[in-house]
Short mmCIF file of C-alpha atoms in Angstrom, two decimals:
data_model
loop_
_atom_site.label_atom_id
_atom_site.label_comp_id
_atom_site.label_asym_id
_atom_site.label_seq_id
_atom_site.Cartn_x
_atom_site.Cartn_y
_atom_site.Cartn_z
CA UNK A 1 90.33 -94.17 -28.09
CA UNK A 2 90.48 -94.41 -23.50
CA UNK A 3 91.56 -90.43 -23.30
CA UNK A 4 88.19 -89.94 -25.40
CA UNK A 5 85.87 -92.38 -23.48
CA UNK A 6 88.14 -90.87 -20.01
CA UNK A 7 86.31 -87.11 -20.61
CA UNK A 8 83.76 -88.50 -22.46
CA UNK A 9 81.37 -90.82 -20.47
CA UNK A 10 78.98 -91.54 -21.91
CA UNK A 11 74.87 -91.58 -19.90
CA UNK A 12 71.87 -92.49 -21.73
CA UNK A 13 69.51 -90.30 -21.44
CA UNK A 14 65.95 -92.84 -20.75
CA UNK A 15 63.57 -91.79 -23.35
CA UNK A 16 60.62 -93.68 -22.29
CA UNK A 17 57.26 -90.68 -24.25
CA UNK A 18 57.00 -88.67 -20.55
CA UNK A 19 57.98 -85.45 -22.04
CA UNK A 20 61.48 -83.72 -24.18
CA UNK A 21 63.93 -85.11 -23.39
CA UNK A 22 66.17 -82.78 -25.99
CA UNK A 23 66.66 -80.47 -23.48
CA UNK A 24 68.81 -82.49 -20.90
CA UNK A 25 70.05 -84.45 -23.66
CA UNK A 26 71.23 -80.11 -24.64
CA UNK A 27 72.49 -80.11 -21.06
CA UNK A 28 74.87 -82.15 -20.57
CA UNK A 29 76.18 -81.59 -24.14
CA UNK A 30 76.53 -78.56 -22.10
CA UNK A 31 77.65 -78.94 -19.78
CA UNK A 32 80.09 -81.81 -21.49
CA UNK A 33 79.42 -84.96 -21.78
CA UNK A 34 78.45 -87.45 -24.35
CA UNK A 35 74.78 -88.13 -23.46
CA UNK A 36 72.49 -90.57 -25.89
CA UNK A 37 68.03 -89.57 -25.70
CA UNK A 38 68.22 -94.36 -25.92
CA UNK A 39 64.86 -96.69 -24.86
CA UNK A 40 66.48 -99.35 -26.42
CA UNK A 41 67.35 -101.53 -23.22
CA UNK A 42 70.56 -102.73 -24.62
CA UNK A 43 71.97 -99.44 -24.53
CA UNK A 44 71.52 -98.08 -21.03
CA UNK A 45 72.70 -102.06 -19.84
CA UNK A 46 76.16 -100.62 -20.99
CA UNK A 47 76.00 -97.10 -20.21
CA UNK A 48 78.02 -95.89 -17.57
CA UNK A 49 75.57 -93.42 -16.05
CA UNK A 50 71.47 -93.11 -16.81
CA UNK A 51 69.47 -90.50 -16.34
CA UNK A 52 66.17 -90.89 -15.52
CA UNK A 53 63.56 -87.49 -16.10
CA UNK A 54 59.47 -87.58 -16.91
CA UNK A 55 56.55 -85.02 -16.62
CA UNK A 56 53.35 -85.62 -16.56
CA UNK A 57 51.60 -88.33 -13.96
CA UNK A 58 53.23 -90.69 -12.48
CA UNK A 59 50.68 -93.87 -12.93
CA UNK A 60 50.98 -92.86 -16.76
CA UNK A 61 54.96 -92.59 -16.10
CA UNK A 62 55.07 -95.83 -14.36
CA UNK A 63 52.69 -97.63 -17.09
CA UNK A 64 54.91 -96.55 -20.13
CA UNK A 65 58.17 -97.90 -18.22
CA UNK A 66 57.02 -100.68 -18.23
CA UNK A 67 55.47 -101.42 -21.39
CA UNK A 68 58.44 -100.21 -23.39
CA UNK A 69 60.27 -102.69 -21.00
CA UNK A 70 63.07 -100.75 -19.30
CA UNK A 71 62.54 -101.16 -15.72
CA UNK A 72 63.44 -104.26 -15.69
CA UNK A 73 66.96 -102.58 -17.37
CA UNK A 74 66.37 -99.69 -14.85
CA UNK A 75 66.27 -101.46 -12.28
CA UNK A 76 69.77 -104.02 -13.27
CA UNK A 77 71.47 -100.30 -13.55
CA UNK A 78 71.08 -99.10 -10.20
CA UNK A 79 72.43 -101.96 -8.79
CA UNK A 80 76.01 -102.68 -10.96
CA UNK A 81 76.63 -98.67 -8.89
CA UNK A 82 76.04 -97.10 -12.59
CA UNK A 83 76.03 -93.70 -11.69
CA UNK A 84 72.07 -93.22 -11.92
CA UNK A 85 70.06 -89.70 -12.52
CA UNK A 86 66.69 -89.18 -11.49
CA UNK A 87 64.51 -85.73 -12.49
CA UNK A 88 60.83 -84.42 -12.02
CA UNK A 89 59.10 -87.72 -11.94
CA UNK A 90 62.54 -89.53 -12.43
CA UNK A 91 62.67 -88.52 -8.38
CA UNK A 92 59.82 -90.58 -7.80
CA UNK A 93 59.46 -93.11 -9.31
CA UNK A 94 61.86 -94.35 -7.23
CA UNK A 95 60.11 -93.92 -4.57
CA UNK A 96 57.68 -97.48 -3.32
CA UNK A 97 53.83 -95.52 -4.20
CA UNK A 98 52.17 -92.92 -4.63
CA UNK A 99 49.10 -91.15 -4.52
CA UNK A 100 48.56 -90.19 -6.88
CA UNK A 101 45.19 -90.54 -8.65
CA UNK A 102 45.23 -93.80 -6.53
CA UNK A 103 47.80 -95.85 -5.02
CA UNK A 104 50.55 -97.28 -7.27
CA UNK A 105 53.63 -98.67 -6.87
CA UNK A 106 57.42 -97.10 -7.92
CA UNK A 107 60.37 -98.55 -8.49
CA UNK A 108 60.32 -99.32 -5.03
CA UNK A 109 64.20 -98.28 -4.89
CA UNK A 110 64.29 -95.66 -2.14
CA UNK A 111 61.67 -96.64 0.88
CA UNK A 112 58.66 -93.55 1.23
CA UNK A 113 56.09 -92.77 -0.92
CA UNK A 114 55.59 -89.93 -2.99
CA UNK A 115 53.23 -87.22 -1.80
CA UNK A 116 50.51 -84.35 -2.99
CA UNK A 117 51.24 -80.12 -1.94
CA UNK A 118 47.70 -79.42 0.84
CA UNK A 119 45.92 -77.14 -1.39
CA UNK A 120 44.30 -75.99 2.30
CA UNK A 121 47.19 -73.76 3.00
CA UNK A 122 46.51 -71.45 0.47
CA UNK A 123 49.20 -72.81 -1.45
CA UNK A 124 48.05 -72.32 -5.34
CA UNK A 125 49.07 -75.96 -6.54
CA UNK A 126 51.26 -76.96 -8.98
CA UNK A 127 54.55 -75.52 -6.78
CA UNK A 128 55.58 -73.86 -10.46
CA UNK A 129 58.53 -71.06 -10.76
CA UNK A 130 62.41 -71.36 -8.83
CA UNK A 131 63.00 -72.04 -5.56
CA UNK A 132 65.74 -72.67 -3.25
CA UNK A 133 66.76 -75.83 -1.95
CA UNK A 134 69.04 -75.94 1.19
CA UNK A 135 71.72 -79.08 0.22
CA UNK A 136 71.56 -80.39 3.89
CA UNK A 137 75.69 -82.33 3.88
CA UNK A 138 78.38 -82.23 0.91
CA UNK A 139 76.45 -84.32 -2.36
CA UNK A 140 79.26 -84.68 -4.70
CA UNK A 141 75.37 -83.33 -6.89
CA UNK A 142 76.14 -80.16 -5.33
CA UNK A 143 79.71 -79.47 -5.59
CA UNK A 144 80.94 -76.63 -6.03
CA UNK A 145 76.99 -75.15 -5.80
CA UNK A 146 76.51 -72.14 -2.60
CA UNK A 147 74.66 -73.31 -0.19
CA UNK A 148 70.12 -72.62 -1.18
CA UNK A 149 70.78 -71.79 -4.81
CA UNK A 150 67.47 -71.11 -6.72
CA UNK A 151 66.04 -74.04 -9.29
CA UNK A 152 62.64 -73.99 -11.29
CA UNK A 153 60.62 -76.56 -10.03
CA UNK A 154 57.04 -77.85 -11.61
CA UNK A 155 54.78 -80.34 -9.81
CA UNK A 156 52.02 -80.58 -7.31
CA UNK A 157 53.61 -84.69 -5.75
CA UNK A 158 56.63 -84.50 -3.64
CA UNK A 159 58.74 -87.17 -2.48
CA UNK A 160 58.52 -88.57 1.36
CA UNK A 161 60.98 -90.96 1.75
CA UNK A 162 61.21 -93.13 4.61
CA UNK A 163 64.37 -92.62 5.87
CA UNK A 164 65.63 -89.02 6.04
CA UNK A 165 68.98 -90.05 5.79
CA UNK A 166 67.98 -90.44 2.13
CA UNK A 167 67.16 -86.25 1.58
CA UNK A 168 70.93 -84.28 0.04
CA UNK A 169 68.24 -81.07 -0.89
CA UNK A 170 65.30 -79.28 1.42
CA UNK A 171 62.46 -77.56 -0.58
CA UNK A 172 60.37 -74.86 2.01
CA UNK A 173 56.09 -74.49 0.48
CA UNK A 174 53.91 -74.83 2.86
CA UNK A 175 55.93 -77.56 4.24
CA UNK A 176 59.55 -78.54 4.01
CA UNK A 177 59.97 -81.48 1.53
CA UNK A 178 62.62 -83.41 0.17
CA UNK A 179 63.83 -81.76 -2.79
CA UNK A 180 67.40 -84.14 -3.82
CA UNK A 181 67.71 -87.06 -2.96
CA UNK A 182 71.23 -88.72 -2.12
CA UNK A 183 72.64 -92.98 -1.53
CA UNK A 184 75.00 -94.49 -2.72
CA UNK A 185 75.16 -93.58 -6.24
CA UNK A 186 71.37 -92.87 -7.02
CA UNK A 187 71.40 -89.25 -6.80
CA UNK A 188 67.67 -87.21 -7.79
CA UNK A 189 66.49 -84.04 -8.12
CA UNK A 190 61.90 -82.67 -8.14
CA UNK A 191 63.24 -79.34 -9.25
CA UNK A 192 64.62 -79.38 -13.60
CA UNK A 193 67.85 -78.64 -13.56
CA UNK A 194 68.72 -79.01 -17.64
CA UNK A 195 66.08 -75.57 -17.30
CA UNK A 196 67.79 -74.39 -13.96
CA UNK A 197 70.18 -71.98 -15.55
CA UNK A 198 73.83 -72.02 -14.58
CA UNK A 199 72.77 -73.36 -11.21
CA UNK A 200 70.78 -76.76 -12.93
CA UNK A 201 74.23 -76.84 -14.64
CA UNK A 202 76.22 -77.00 -13.52
CA UNK A 203 74.51 -80.31 -11.63
CA UNK A 204 74.20 -81.78 -14.72
CA UNK A 205 78.59 -80.92 -15.15
CA UNK A 206 79.03 -82.99 -11.73
CA UNK A 207 76.54 -85.61 -12.78
CA UNK A 208 79.57 -86.28 -16.22
CA UNK A 209 81.69 -85.67 -13.66
CA UNK A 210 80.88 -88.56 -11.05
CA UNK A 211 80.06 -91.16 -13.62
CA UNK A 212 83.68 -90.79 -15.42
CA UNK A 213 85.16 -90.93 -11.69
CA UNK A 214 83.58 -93.95 -11.04
CA UNK A 215 84.38 -95.42 -15.07
CA UNK A 216 87.67 -95.10 -12.94
CA UNK A 217 87.89 -95.96 -10.28
CA UNK B 1 51.33 -61.82 -0.41
CA UNK B 2 50.44 -65.69 -0.94
CA UNK B 3 50.24 -67.52 2.70
CA UNK B 4 52.41 -70.40 3.42
CA UNK B 5 54.23 -70.10 0.02
CA UNK B 6 58.71 -69.72 2.02
CA UNK B 7 60.84 -68.36 -0.34
CA UNK B 8 58.65 -69.29 -4.12
CA UNK B 9 60.14 -66.45 -6.58
CA UNK B 10 57.70 -64.50 -7.69
CA UNK B 11 58.41 -65.40 -11.88
CA UNK B 12 59.95 -62.36 -14.70
CA UNK B 13 58.66 -63.15 -18.07
CA UNK B 14 59.53 -61.04 -20.14
CA UNK B 15 57.51 -61.95 -23.92
CA UNK B 16 58.02 -61.74 -26.71
CA UNK B 17 55.68 -60.84 -29.24
CA UNK B 18 57.01 -63.48 -32.37
CA UNK B 19 55.02 -62.53 -36.21
CA UNK B 20 57.38 -64.45 -39.17
CA UNK B 21 60.57 -65.27 -36.92
CA UNK B 22 60.85 -61.17 -35.83
CA UNK B 23 59.45 -59.74 -32.25
CA UNK B 24 57.49 -57.46 -33.00
CA UNK B 25 55.16 -55.44 -29.62
CA UNK B 26 51.79 -54.58 -30.21
CA UNK B 27 50.11 -51.24 -28.78
CA UNK B 28 46.75 -52.79 -28.44
CA UNK B 29 47.19 -55.18 -30.59
CA UNK B 30 48.07 -53.59 -33.42
CA UNK B 31 50.89 -51.03 -34.84
CA UNK B 32 53.58 -53.37 -34.72
CA UNK B 33 57.26 -51.76 -34.48
CA UNK B 34 59.79 -54.18 -35.17
CA UNK B 35 62.39 -55.16 -32.15
CA UNK B 36 64.92 -57.56 -33.19
CA UNK B 37 65.64 -60.82 -33.72
CA UNK B 38 63.25 -63.63 -31.13
CA UNK B 39 67.12 -65.74 -30.17
CA UNK B 40 68.83 -63.31 -29.57
CA UNK B 41 66.64 -61.98 -27.15
CA UNK B 42 66.11 -63.80 -25.80
CA UNK B 43 69.53 -65.41 -24.86
CA UNK B 44 70.76 -61.31 -22.83
CA UNK B 45 66.94 -61.92 -21.21
CA UNK B 46 68.06 -64.97 -19.92
CA UNK B 47 71.90 -63.51 -18.81
CA UNK B 48 69.79 -60.54 -17.17
CA UNK B 49 68.91 -62.98 -15.12
CA UNK B 50 64.66 -63.91 -16.79
CA UNK B 51 63.20 -66.91 -14.70
CA UNK B 52 61.03 -67.62 -18.26
CA UNK B 53 61.25 -66.50 -22.36
CA UNK B 54 57.57 -66.68 -23.39
CA UNK B 55 57.10 -66.42 -27.12
CA UNK B 56 52.94 -65.30 -28.46
CA UNK B 57 52.61 -66.32 -32.63
CA UNK B 58 50.73 -63.35 -32.91
CA UNK B 59 50.28 -64.55 -36.59
CA UNK B 60 50.83 -68.17 -36.17
CA UNK B 61 48.83 -68.12 -40.23
CA UNK B 62 49.47 -72.12 -40.53
CA UNK B 63 52.45 -71.79 -43.68
CA UNK B 64 53.99 -69.19 -40.44
CA UNK B 65 54.63 -72.53 -38.51
CA UNK B 66 57.91 -74.07 -39.87
CA UNK B 67 59.56 -70.54 -38.74
CA UNK B 68 58.29 -70.78 -35.21
CA UNK B 69 59.21 -74.18 -34.59
CA UNK B 70 62.36 -73.25 -35.40
CA UNK B 71 62.60 -70.29 -33.38
CA UNK B 72 61.79 -72.26 -30.45
CA UNK B 73 63.84 -74.79 -31.37
CA UNK B 74 66.86 -72.38 -31.95
CA UNK B 75 66.11 -70.73 -28.04
CA UNK B 76 66.02 -74.10 -26.91
CA UNK B 77 69.93 -75.06 -27.84
CA UNK B 78 70.97 -72.00 -25.06
CA UNK B 79 68.73 -70.89 -23.33
CA UNK B 80 68.64 -73.43 -20.06
CA UNK B 81 65.29 -71.79 -18.79
CA UNK B 82 61.98 -72.77 -19.09
CA UNK B 83 60.52 -71.25 -22.42
CA UNK B 84 56.50 -71.20 -23.04
CA UNK B 85 55.35 -70.30 -26.99
CA UNK B 86 51.73 -69.61 -27.59
CA UNK B 87 49.55 -68.53 -30.65
CA UNK B 88 47.50 -70.13 -32.72
CA UNK B 89 47.78 -74.28 -30.58
CA UNK B 90 44.51 -75.63 -32.34
CA UNK B 91 46.14 -79.59 -31.61
CA UNK B 92 46.87 -82.34 -30.32
CA UNK B 93 49.48 -81.89 -32.54
CA UNK B 94 50.99 -78.31 -32.72
CA UNK B 95 51.04 -79.42 -28.63
CA UNK B 96 53.63 -82.17 -29.38
CA UNK B 97 55.99 -80.63 -32.16
CA UNK B 98 56.21 -77.48 -29.78
CA UNK B 99 57.67 -79.93 -27.32
CA UNK B 100 59.62 -81.44 -28.76
CA UNK B 101 61.15 -78.33 -30.44
CA UNK B 102 62.40 -78.02 -27.11
CA UNK B 103 59.02 -75.08 -25.51
CA UNK B 104 58.60 -76.25 -22.55
CA UNK B 105 54.65 -74.88 -21.77
CA UNK B 106 51.92 -74.16 -24.60
CA UNK B 107 50.06 -71.54 -24.19
CA UNK B 108 46.71 -71.91 -25.18
CA UNK B 109 43.85 -69.94 -25.68
CA UNK B 110 41.14 -69.23 -29.16
CA UNK B 111 41.34 -72.81 -29.20
CA UNK B 112 40.06 -73.13 -24.82
CA UNK B 113 37.22 -71.17 -25.92
CA UNK B 114 35.82 -73.47 -28.92
CA UNK B 115 36.67 -76.78 -27.35
CA UNK B 116 37.04 -76.60 -23.44
CA UNK B 117 37.31 -80.22 -23.82
CA UNK B 118 41.22 -79.93 -26.56
CA UNK B 119 41.70 -77.86 -22.98
CA UNK B 120 41.20 -81.63 -20.70
CA UNK B 121 42.93 -84.02 -23.58
CA UNK B 122 45.60 -81.50 -24.05
CA UNK B 123 45.85 -81.66 -20.08
CA UNK B 124 45.73 -85.74 -19.18
CA UNK B 125 48.30 -86.19 -22.34
CA UNK B 126 51.08 -83.51 -22.38
CA UNK B 127 50.31 -83.52 -18.49
CA UNK B 128 48.93 -80.17 -16.75
CA UNK B 129 52.88 -78.75 -16.27
CA UNK B 130 53.03 -78.39 -19.84
CA UNK B 131 49.32 -76.54 -20.31
CA UNK B 132 48.76 -72.26 -19.93
CA UNK B 133 45.38 -70.98 -21.64
CA UNK B 134 46.22 -67.44 -22.14
CA UNK B 135 42.93 -65.85 -21.12
CA UNK B 136 41.56 -61.94 -22.71
CA UNK B 137 39.72 -60.32 -20.99
CA UNK B 138 37.83 -57.15 -21.01
CA UNK B 139 36.39 -54.99 -18.58
CA UNK B 140 31.97 -54.88 -18.60
CA UNK B 141 30.75 -51.63 -18.23
CA UNK B 142 28.19 -52.80 -14.88
CA UNK B 143 25.50 -50.21 -13.93
CA UNK B 144 26.18 -51.15 -10.20
CA UNK B 145 29.52 -50.82 -10.17
CA UNK B 146 31.12 -54.19 -9.72
CA UNK B 147 33.77 -55.22 -11.89
CA UNK B 148 33.78 -57.90 -13.62
CA UNK B 149 35.25 -58.54 -17.31
CA UNK B 150 34.04 -61.10 -20.85
CA UNK B 151 36.37 -63.09 -22.20
CA UNK B 152 38.39 -62.03 -25.41
CA UNK B 153 39.27 -64.62 -28.46
CA UNK B 154 41.57 -64.70 -31.81
CA UNK B 155 44.49 -61.58 -30.44
CA UNK B 156 40.81 -59.97 -29.16
CA UNK B 157 39.64 -58.87 -31.57
CA UNK B 158 36.02 -61.05 -31.00
CA UNK B 159 34.00 -61.42 -27.60
CA UNK B 160 33.32 -64.66 -26.85
CA UNK B 161 30.74 -64.24 -24.36
CA UNK B 162 31.67 -65.63 -21.54
CA UNK B 163 33.00 -64.57 -18.08
CA UNK B 164 36.88 -64.16 -17.41
CA UNK B 165 36.54 -65.13 -13.76
CA UNK B 166 34.01 -68.29 -14.66
CA UNK B 167 36.23 -69.12 -17.61
CA UNK B 168 39.25 -68.97 -16.07
CA UNK B 169 37.61 -71.51 -11.76
CA UNK B 170 36.62 -73.99 -15.51
CA UNK B 171 39.95 -73.88 -17.50
CA UNK B 172 41.67 -75.29 -14.22
CA UNK B 173 38.48 -77.84 -13.28
CA UNK B 174 39.92 -79.00 -16.57
CA UNK B 175 43.40 -78.73 -15.76
CA UNK B 176 45.83 -76.12 -16.99
CA UNK B 177 48.69 -75.53 -15.21
CA UNK B 178 48.96 -71.86 -14.67
CA UNK B 179 46.37 -69.32 -16.09
CA UNK B 180 48.12 -66.22 -18.57
CA UNK B 181 46.00 -63.46 -17.97
CA UNK B 182 45.84 -60.10 -20.17
CA UNK B 183 44.36 -57.22 -19.53
CA UNK B 184 43.01 -55.70 -22.51
CA UNK B 185 42.09 -52.59 -21.45
CA UNK B 186 45.44 -51.80 -20.03
CA UNK B 187 47.88 -53.24 -23.18
CA UNK B 188 50.32 -51.04 -24.61
CA UNK B 189 49.12 -48.29 -22.43
CA UNK B 190 51.69 -48.49 -19.23
CA UNK B 191 49.19 -47.53 -16.84
CA UNK B 192 49.93 -50.89 -14.77
CA UNK B 193 47.49 -53.66 -15.59
CA UNK B 194 44.21 -54.14 -14.06
CA UNK B 195 44.68 -54.63 -10.47
CA UNK B 196 41.22 -55.72 -9.33
CA UNK B 197 40.58 -58.17 -12.65
CA UNK B 198 44.60 -59.87 -11.17
CA UNK B 199 43.17 -60.26 -8.10
CA UNK B 200 39.66 -62.08 -8.92
CA UNK B 201 41.08 -64.76 -10.68
CA UNK B 202 43.93 -65.16 -9.01
CA UNK B 203 41.71 -65.25 -5.71
CA UNK B 204 39.63 -67.90 -7.37
CA UNK B 205 42.05 -70.03 -8.40
CA UNK B 206 44.73 -71.81 -6.99
CA UNK B 207 47.07 -72.91 -9.38
CA UNK B 208 49.10 -69.85 -10.95
CA UNK B 209 49.08 -67.02 -12.42
CA UNK B 210 50.93 -64.44 -14.32
CA UNK B 211 49.67 -60.94 -14.73
CA UNK B 212 49.94 -59.39 -17.74
CA UNK B 213 48.92 -56.10 -20.19
CA UNK B 214 49.40 -52.44 -18.96
CA UNK B 215 53.19 -52.43 -16.49
CA UNK B 216 55.07 -49.72 -17.68
CA UNK B 217 57.00 -48.46 -14.90
CA UNK B 218 58.89 -50.85 -12.14
CA UNK B 219 55.80 -50.11 -9.53
CA UNK B 220 53.32 -51.64 -11.33
CA UNK B 221 55.10 -55.01 -11.48
CA UNK B 222 54.57 -54.74 -7.49
CA UNK B 223 51.37 -53.82 -7.92
CA UNK B 224 50.64 -56.77 -10.58
CA UNK B 225 51.97 -58.96 -7.93
CA UNK B 226 51.77 -58.43 -4.22
CA UNK B 227 48.33 -56.34 -4.94
CA UNK B 228 46.72 -58.95 -7.98
CA UNK B 229 48.85 -62.33 -5.53
CA UNK B 230 50.11 -62.75 -9.05
CA UNK B 231 52.23 -65.56 -9.25
CA UNK B 232 54.48 -63.85 -12.14
CA UNK B 233 54.19 -60.86 -14.02
CA UNK B 234 54.75 -60.72 -17.59
CA UNK B 235 56.05 -58.00 -19.83
CA UNK B 236 58.00 -56.79 -22.82
CA UNK B 237 58.26 -53.34 -23.75
CA UNK B 238 59.30 -51.90 -20.16
CA UNK B 239 62.58 -54.64 -21.43
CA UNK B 240 62.67 -53.93 -24.87
CA UNK B 241 63.49 -50.91 -25.06
CA UNK B 242 65.59 -51.33 -22.61
CA UNK B 243 64.81 -49.18 -19.99
CA UNK B 244 64.42 -51.85 -17.27
CA UNK B 245 66.52 -54.58 -17.57
CA UNK B 246 65.92 -57.77 -15.61
CA UNK B 247 68.14 -57.36 -13.19
CA UNK B 248 67.28 -54.10 -12.80
CA UNK B 249 63.93 -54.77 -12.29
CA UNK B 250 64.71 -58.53 -9.20
CA UNK B 251 66.57 -55.43 -7.35
CA UNK B 252 64.19 -53.29 -6.99
CA UNK B 253 61.46 -55.54 -5.69
CA UNK B 254 63.60 -56.97 -3.72
CA UNK B 255 64.14 -54.11 -1.88
CA UNK B 256 60.62 -53.66 -1.72
CA UNK B 257 60.49 -57.51 -0.08
CA UNK B 258 59.26 -58.70 -2.51
CA UNK B 259 60.69 -63.18 -2.80
CA UNK B 260 62.68 -62.84 -6.53
CA UNK B 261 66.05 -64.71 -8.13
CA UNK B 262 68.82 -63.85 -8.26
#
């Protein structure tokens, strides 16, 4: 039983009513992880790793997280140093404040703001499609993935952390923006690994390995 | 080229016209030739390096929805690139079902014309990122020589009496995240995209536009992206009949300095 647990860590994909989580779960499974989609706080508390996905508007995501009583379990998991992966809105929610449709508070795990792409730069917004992620240094999340690989993005806002040391990847779209975060056991990507073909699946596999390593360590 | 878009790759999107769970390709929306199983074809395009897949359910009668949902579900199990599904999307419930089955975006056409409010409600409920508005446009003869296009609905069978450029702008305001623009005049002809139409729309809206209808050569795809300013090109027959693979298409575009993903 221990062997099975080691081989397939239990990852909970947090379900708070924001978008389709099936592909995130499928991607984790394809990468060899045991993944459950759940909105049950006790499942989150007992998980070895947490994935927080999210699509739509920041305000709605945060409101749903609050209404589902999932803020404390998610923050608790992060405080316990459990591996955490935020995807798209799930990354933006880590920040302190968002400027989407007024000013809204996020989880505040990462100091900084969530800001909009500047339409005046003749940019199509949302930033939709495949763009390169330039790694700012080695990260266990990017193990085995060539620098400047393409990942699938769809978003109109991006995270702007106060401390650029937490930025693990940059992407160019009008400006250079933070497309991934890595600090301690907190990982996040603005792009969708579950929609980014083989390199995306590799990220989910890497996250699974981080969770296994953590459990064994 | 779109200014300032940095390294964002232009997207190549094979489109599968699906009826009763099988892939067909319409020539000017009639004359259907069966070309295979949608899940297998989607997997093949994924292997070739397609950036997205689009399914258009061209029958979409209510009793066929279960078949479509099953196709979407099976595709999403094995294909890890974005999947757009359109055809007969009329309600928030339709959208919810498709997203739940594994679609990443849904494309709305006729119902948007009947009830523009539907697009607003859908984008508020599910987010603009998953709401594509499909516009079928046909050139209107103009004595002054200034081209204009009219929106058609019901799979291109009925004129809606709306100007396509105006309509695209309105749909952007209503929260559409993307426009799938099909030239009715060119669809199935293999004469190339209607570049005037494509650039008229890409210059009007600031959301991404997918050019569709008429691609017969790789040069046509280049024209749609570079002269038309489209963020993505959608094509069916040139891929279905294996004239070119997606990989070959990208090699060609790359050789002409268009940013594509390999």
